[in-house]
Coordinates of C-alpha atoms in Angstrom, one line a residue:
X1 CA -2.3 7.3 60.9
X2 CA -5.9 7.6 59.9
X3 CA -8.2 4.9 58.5
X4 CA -8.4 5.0 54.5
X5 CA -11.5 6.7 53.4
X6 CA -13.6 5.4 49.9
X7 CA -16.0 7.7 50.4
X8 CA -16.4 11.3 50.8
X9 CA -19.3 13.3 50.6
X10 CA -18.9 17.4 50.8
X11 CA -22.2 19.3 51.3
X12 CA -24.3 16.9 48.6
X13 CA -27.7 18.5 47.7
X14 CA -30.4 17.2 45.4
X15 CA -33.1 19.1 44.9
X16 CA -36.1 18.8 42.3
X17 CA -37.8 21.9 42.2
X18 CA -38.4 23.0 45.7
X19 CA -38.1 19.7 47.0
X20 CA -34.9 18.8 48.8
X21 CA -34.6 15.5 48.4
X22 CA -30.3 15.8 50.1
X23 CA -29.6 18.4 51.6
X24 CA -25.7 19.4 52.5
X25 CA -25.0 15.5 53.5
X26 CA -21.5 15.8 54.6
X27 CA -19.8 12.1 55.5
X28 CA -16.9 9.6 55.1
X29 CA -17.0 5.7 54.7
X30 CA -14.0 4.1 55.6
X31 CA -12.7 1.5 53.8
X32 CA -13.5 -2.1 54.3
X33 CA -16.7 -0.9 56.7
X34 CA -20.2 -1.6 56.4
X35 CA -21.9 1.9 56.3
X36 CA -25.3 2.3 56.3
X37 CA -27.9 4.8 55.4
X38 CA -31.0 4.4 58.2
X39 CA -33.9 6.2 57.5
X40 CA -37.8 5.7 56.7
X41 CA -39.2 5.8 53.1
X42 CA -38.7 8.8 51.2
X43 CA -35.6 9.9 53.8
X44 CA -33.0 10.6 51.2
X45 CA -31.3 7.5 51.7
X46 CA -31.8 5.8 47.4
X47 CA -31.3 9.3 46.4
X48 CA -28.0 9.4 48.2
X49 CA -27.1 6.3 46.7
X50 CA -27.9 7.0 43.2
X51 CA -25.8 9.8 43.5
X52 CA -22.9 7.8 44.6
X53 CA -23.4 5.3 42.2
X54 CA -23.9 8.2 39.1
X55 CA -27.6 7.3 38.5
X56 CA -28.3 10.8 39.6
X57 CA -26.3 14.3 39.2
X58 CA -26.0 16.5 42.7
X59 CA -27.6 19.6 42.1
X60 CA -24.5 20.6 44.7
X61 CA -22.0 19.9 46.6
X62 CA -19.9 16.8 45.8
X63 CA -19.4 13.2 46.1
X64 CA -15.9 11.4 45.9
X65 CA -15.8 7.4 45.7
X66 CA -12.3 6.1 45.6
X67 CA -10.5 9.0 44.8
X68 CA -13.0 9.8 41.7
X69 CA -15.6 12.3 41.8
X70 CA -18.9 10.7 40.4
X71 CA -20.0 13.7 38.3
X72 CA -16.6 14.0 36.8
X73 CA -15.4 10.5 36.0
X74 CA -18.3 8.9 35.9
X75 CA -17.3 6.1 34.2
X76 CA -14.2 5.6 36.4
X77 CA -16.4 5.2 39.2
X78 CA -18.6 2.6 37.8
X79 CA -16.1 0.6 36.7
X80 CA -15.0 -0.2 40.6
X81 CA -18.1 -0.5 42.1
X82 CA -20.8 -3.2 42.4
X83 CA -25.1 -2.3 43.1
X84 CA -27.8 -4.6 43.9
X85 CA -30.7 -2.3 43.6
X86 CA -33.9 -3.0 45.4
X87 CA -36.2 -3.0 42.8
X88 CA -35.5 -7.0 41.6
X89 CA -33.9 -7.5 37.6
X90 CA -34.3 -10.8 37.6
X91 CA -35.6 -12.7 34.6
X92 CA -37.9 -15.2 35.9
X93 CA -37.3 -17.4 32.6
X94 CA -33.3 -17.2 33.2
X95 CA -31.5 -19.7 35.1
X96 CA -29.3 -18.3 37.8
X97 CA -26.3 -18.9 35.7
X98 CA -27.4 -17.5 32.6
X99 CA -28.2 -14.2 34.3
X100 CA -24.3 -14.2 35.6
X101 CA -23.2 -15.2 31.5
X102 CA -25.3 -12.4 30.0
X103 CA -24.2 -9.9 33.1
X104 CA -20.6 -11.3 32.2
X105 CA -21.1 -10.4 28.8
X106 CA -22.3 -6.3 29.3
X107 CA -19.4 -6.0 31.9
X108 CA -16.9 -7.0 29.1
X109 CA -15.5 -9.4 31.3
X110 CA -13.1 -11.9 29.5
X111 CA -14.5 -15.4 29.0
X112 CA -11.5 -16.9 31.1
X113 CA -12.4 -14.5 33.9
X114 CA -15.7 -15.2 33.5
X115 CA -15.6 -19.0 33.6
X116 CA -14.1 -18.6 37.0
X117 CA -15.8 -15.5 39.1
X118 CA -19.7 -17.3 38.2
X119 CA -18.9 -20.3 39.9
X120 CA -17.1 -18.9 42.8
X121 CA -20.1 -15.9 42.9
X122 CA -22.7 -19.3 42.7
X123 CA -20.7 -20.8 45.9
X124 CA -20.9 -17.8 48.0
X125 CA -24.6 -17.0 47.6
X126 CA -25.7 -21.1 48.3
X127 CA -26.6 -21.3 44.4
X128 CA -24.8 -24.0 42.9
X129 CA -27.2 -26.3 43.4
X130 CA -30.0 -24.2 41.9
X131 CA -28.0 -22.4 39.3
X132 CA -29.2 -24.3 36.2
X133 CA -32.9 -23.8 37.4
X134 CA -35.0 -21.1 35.9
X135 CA -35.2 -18.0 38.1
X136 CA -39.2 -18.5 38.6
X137 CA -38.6 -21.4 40.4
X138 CA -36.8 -19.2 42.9
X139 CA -37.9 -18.2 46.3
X140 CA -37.4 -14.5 47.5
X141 CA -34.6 -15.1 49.5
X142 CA -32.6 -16.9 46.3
X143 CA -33.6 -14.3 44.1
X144 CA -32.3 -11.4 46.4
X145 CA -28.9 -14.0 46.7
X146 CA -28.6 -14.3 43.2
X147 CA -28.9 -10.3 42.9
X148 CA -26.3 -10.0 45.1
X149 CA -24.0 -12.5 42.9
X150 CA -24.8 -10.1 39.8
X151 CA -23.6 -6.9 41.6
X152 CA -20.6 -8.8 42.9
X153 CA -19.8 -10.2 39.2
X154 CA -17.6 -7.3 38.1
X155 CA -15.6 -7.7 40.9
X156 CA -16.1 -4.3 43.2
X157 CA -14.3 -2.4 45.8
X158 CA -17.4 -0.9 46.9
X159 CA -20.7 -2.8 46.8
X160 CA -23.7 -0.8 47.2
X161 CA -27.0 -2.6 48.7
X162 CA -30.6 -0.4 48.1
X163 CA -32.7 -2.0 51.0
X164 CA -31.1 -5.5 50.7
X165 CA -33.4 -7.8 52.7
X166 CA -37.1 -5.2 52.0
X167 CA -39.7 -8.1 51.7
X168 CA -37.5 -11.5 52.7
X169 CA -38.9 -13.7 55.4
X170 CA -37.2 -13.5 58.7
X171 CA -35.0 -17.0 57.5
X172 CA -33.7 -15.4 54.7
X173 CA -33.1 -11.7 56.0
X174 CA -30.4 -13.8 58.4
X175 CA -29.0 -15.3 54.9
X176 CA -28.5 -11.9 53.4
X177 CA -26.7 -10.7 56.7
X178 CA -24.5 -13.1 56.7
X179 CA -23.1 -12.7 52.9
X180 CA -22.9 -9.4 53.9
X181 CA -20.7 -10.4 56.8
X182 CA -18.7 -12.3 54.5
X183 CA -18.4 -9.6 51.9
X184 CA -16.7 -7.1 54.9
X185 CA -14.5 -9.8 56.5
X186 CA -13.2 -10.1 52.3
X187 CA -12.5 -6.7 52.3
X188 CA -14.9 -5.2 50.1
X189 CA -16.3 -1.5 51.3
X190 CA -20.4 -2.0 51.9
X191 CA -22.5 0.5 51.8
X192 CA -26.4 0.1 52.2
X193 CA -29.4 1.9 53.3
X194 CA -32.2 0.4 55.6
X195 CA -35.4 1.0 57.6
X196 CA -34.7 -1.8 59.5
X197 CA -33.4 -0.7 62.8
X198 CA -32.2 -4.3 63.8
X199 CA -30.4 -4.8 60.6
X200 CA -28.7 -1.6 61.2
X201 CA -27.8 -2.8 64.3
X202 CA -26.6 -5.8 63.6
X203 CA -24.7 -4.9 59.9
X204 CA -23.5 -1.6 60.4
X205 CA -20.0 -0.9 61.3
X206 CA -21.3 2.7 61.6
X207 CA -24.7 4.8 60.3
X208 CA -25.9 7.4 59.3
X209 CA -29.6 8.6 60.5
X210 CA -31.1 9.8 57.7
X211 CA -34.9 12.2 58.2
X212 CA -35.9 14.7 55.5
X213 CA -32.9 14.4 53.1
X214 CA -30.7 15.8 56.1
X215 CA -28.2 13.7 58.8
X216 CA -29.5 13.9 61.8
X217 CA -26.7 11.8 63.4
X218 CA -23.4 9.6 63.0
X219 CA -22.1 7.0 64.3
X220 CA -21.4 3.4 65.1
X221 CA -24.7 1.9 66.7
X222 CA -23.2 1.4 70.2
X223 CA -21.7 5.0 70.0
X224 CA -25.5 6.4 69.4
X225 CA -26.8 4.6 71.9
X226 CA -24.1 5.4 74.4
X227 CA -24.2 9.0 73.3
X228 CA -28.2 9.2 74.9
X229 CA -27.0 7.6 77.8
X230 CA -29.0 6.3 81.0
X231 CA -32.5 3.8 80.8
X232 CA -35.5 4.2 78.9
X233 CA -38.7 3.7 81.4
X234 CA -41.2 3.3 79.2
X235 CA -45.4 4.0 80.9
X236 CA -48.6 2.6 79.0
X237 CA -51.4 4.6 80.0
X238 CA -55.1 3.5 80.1
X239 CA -57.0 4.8 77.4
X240 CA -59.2 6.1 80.2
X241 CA -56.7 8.8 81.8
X242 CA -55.8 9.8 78.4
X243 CA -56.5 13.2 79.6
X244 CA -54.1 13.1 82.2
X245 CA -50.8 12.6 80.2
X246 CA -49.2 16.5 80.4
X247 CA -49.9 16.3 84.3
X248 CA -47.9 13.0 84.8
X249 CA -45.3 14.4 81.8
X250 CA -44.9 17.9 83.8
X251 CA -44.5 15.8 87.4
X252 CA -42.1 13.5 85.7
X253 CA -39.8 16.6 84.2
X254 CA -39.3 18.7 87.9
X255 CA -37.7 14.5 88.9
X256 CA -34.1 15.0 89.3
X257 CA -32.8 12.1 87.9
X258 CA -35.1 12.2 84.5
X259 CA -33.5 13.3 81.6
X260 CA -36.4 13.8 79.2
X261 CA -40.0 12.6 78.7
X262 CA -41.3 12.1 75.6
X263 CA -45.3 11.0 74.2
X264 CA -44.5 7.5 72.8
X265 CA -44.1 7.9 68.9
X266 CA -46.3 5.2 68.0
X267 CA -48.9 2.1 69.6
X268 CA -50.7 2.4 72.8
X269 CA -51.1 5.8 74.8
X270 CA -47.8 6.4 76.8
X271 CA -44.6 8.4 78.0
X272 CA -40.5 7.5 77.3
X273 CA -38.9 8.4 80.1
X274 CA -35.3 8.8 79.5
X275 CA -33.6 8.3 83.5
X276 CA -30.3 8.4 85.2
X277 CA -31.1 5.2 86.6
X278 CA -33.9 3.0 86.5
X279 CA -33.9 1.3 89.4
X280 CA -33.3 4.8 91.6
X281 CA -35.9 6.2 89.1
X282 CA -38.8 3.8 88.8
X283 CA -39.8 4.3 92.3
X284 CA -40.6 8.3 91.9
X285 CA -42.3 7.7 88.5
X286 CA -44.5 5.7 90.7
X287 CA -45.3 8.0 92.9
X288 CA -45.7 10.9 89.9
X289 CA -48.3 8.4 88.4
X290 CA -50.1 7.8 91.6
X291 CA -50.0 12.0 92.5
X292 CA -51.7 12.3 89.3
X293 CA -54.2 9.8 89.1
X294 CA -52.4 7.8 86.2
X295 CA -53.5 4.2 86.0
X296 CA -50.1 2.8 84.9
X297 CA -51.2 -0.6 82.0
X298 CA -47.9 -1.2 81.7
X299 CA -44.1 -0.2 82.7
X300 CA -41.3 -1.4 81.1
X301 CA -37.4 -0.7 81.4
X302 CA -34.3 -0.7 79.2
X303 CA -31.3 0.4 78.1
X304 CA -30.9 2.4 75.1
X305 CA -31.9 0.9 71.8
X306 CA -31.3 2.0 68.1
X307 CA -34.7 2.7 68.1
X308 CA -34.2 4.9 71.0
X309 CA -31.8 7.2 69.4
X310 CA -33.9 7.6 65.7
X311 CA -37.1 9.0 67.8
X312 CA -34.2 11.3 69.9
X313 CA -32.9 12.6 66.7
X314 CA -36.1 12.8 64.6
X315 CA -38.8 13.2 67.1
X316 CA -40.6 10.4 65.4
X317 CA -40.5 6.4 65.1
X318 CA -39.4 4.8 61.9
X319 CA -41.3 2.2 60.5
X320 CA -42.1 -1.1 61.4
X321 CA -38.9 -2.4 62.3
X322 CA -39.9 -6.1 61.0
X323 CA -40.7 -6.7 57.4
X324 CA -43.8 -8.4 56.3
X325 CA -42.8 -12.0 54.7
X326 CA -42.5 -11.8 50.7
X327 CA -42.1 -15.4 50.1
X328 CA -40.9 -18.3 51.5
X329 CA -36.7 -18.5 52.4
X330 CA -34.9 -21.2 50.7

């Protein structure tokens, strides 16, 4: 018997103008999973979402989300899902429990049910202590928790996260991951988009790689990585024998146990060497780089990394894969 499925998407397109912002996204999200959307800015990845959560209309195609289709029963949908979006709506002169009480209050919530989902929701984000406090005295890291308690307030099936940790402080990005952690092992469908390879590594039950509004692969992480298969030699070149790269790229390609060489997306001058085996391979990319005069700065090895895979699929890196500090955790 196959797993449930609360999402379904069928050849979704978006387009504004000539500008494909989706194009014929086909995918499945299985229920109870943490799905993610991996991609850099401008990928397709909040436009996918806004679709699923009827912010947006798909110019094609179609999007189901437990069993409703979110151009048809719009309001069906919303009512069984939960979204933390990442652009912040806090009120910096609220106190954390008065932003639940007035959210409470537009979800039509009964004041019963209310009285007892604000202080559990307060629990599970590590508010309670803070939840009488205005939100301005609030780090990053509590406001992004207490965002997380609003979208969870009406009680979801499917929670949807729009870049959940963009701008925390290493501390708190950890704190975010693991409510997220708890939210799956409660049963509740997840569903967020990243640029964050290690958060997509570490969250994601399975992803999809998002580049220029199309998938460009699905999967769980260890399934994308397995999928490239062998080591990852990795050559810094000196800036002086620059010149020399295609010669030691064109040596390295004839090697019978390399896979594929490709320029290093981003940093210092370089070659990716994807190899059957690094420790059979590493002594005849040696040789290649002394045949052609390469002055090797640095060699490094590994096995395949999320990162890895993007660059594969894309033929380019992804952003910085750490985010710059916003404020301090709490």
């Amino acid at each position: 018997m196959g797993r449930a499925v609360a999402i379904e998407t069928i050849k979704l397109s978006k387009t504004y103008g000539t500008l494909a912002a989706v194009d014929d996204l086909t995918f499945q999200v299985y229920a109870g999973e943490v799905f993610g959307l991996l991609g850099p800015n401008g990928a397709g990845k909040s436009t996918t979402l806004r679709i699923l959560i009827t912010l947006l209309r798909p110019t094609s195609g179609q999007a189901i989300v437990l069993g409703h289709d979110v151009a048809r029963d719009a309001d069906r949908v919303r009512r069984l899902i939960g979204y933390v979006p990442q652009e912040r709506s806090i009120d910096r002169f609220l106190t954390g429990r008065e932003h639940l009480l007035l959210l409470a209050d537009l979800y039509h919530l009964p004041k019963d049910e209310a009285r007892r989902r604000i202080p559990e929701l307060l629990k599970l984000v590590d508010l309670e202590a803070r939840a009488d406090l205005p939100a301005k005295t609030y780090s990053g890291g509590m406001k992004r928790k207490l965002d997380i308690a609003c979208g969870l307030l009406p009680n979801p099936k499917v929670l949807f996260l729009d870049e959940p940790t963009l701008g925390l402080d290493v501390q708190s990005r950890l704190r975010i991951w693991d409510y997220v952690r708890q939210l799956k092992a409660r049963g509740i469908t997840i569903v967020m988009t990243t640029n964050y390879l290690d958060e997509a590594d570490q969250l994601c039950d399975r992803l999809a790689i998002i580049d220029s509004g199309r998938i460009r692969a699905l999967g769980s992480p260890s399934e994308l990585k397995a999928a490239l298969g062998g080591d990852i030699v990795s050559l810094t070149i000196g800036a002086a024998d620059a010149g020399r790269i295609e010669a030691l790229a064109t040596a390295l390609r004839v090697l019978p146990m390399v896979r594929a060489v490709t320029a290093k997306p981003a940093g210092p001058i370089g070659l990716d060497i994807r190899v059957e085996s690094s420790e059979k391979a590493l002594p005849a990319v040696l040789e290649a780089a002394n045949r052609t005069s390469c002055r090797l700065e640095l060699v490094d090895y590994h096995r395949p990394r999320l990162d890895d895979v993007f660059v594969a699929h894309t033929g380019h890196a992804i952003r910085s894969e750490f985010p710059e500090a916003e404020e301090t955790s709490s």
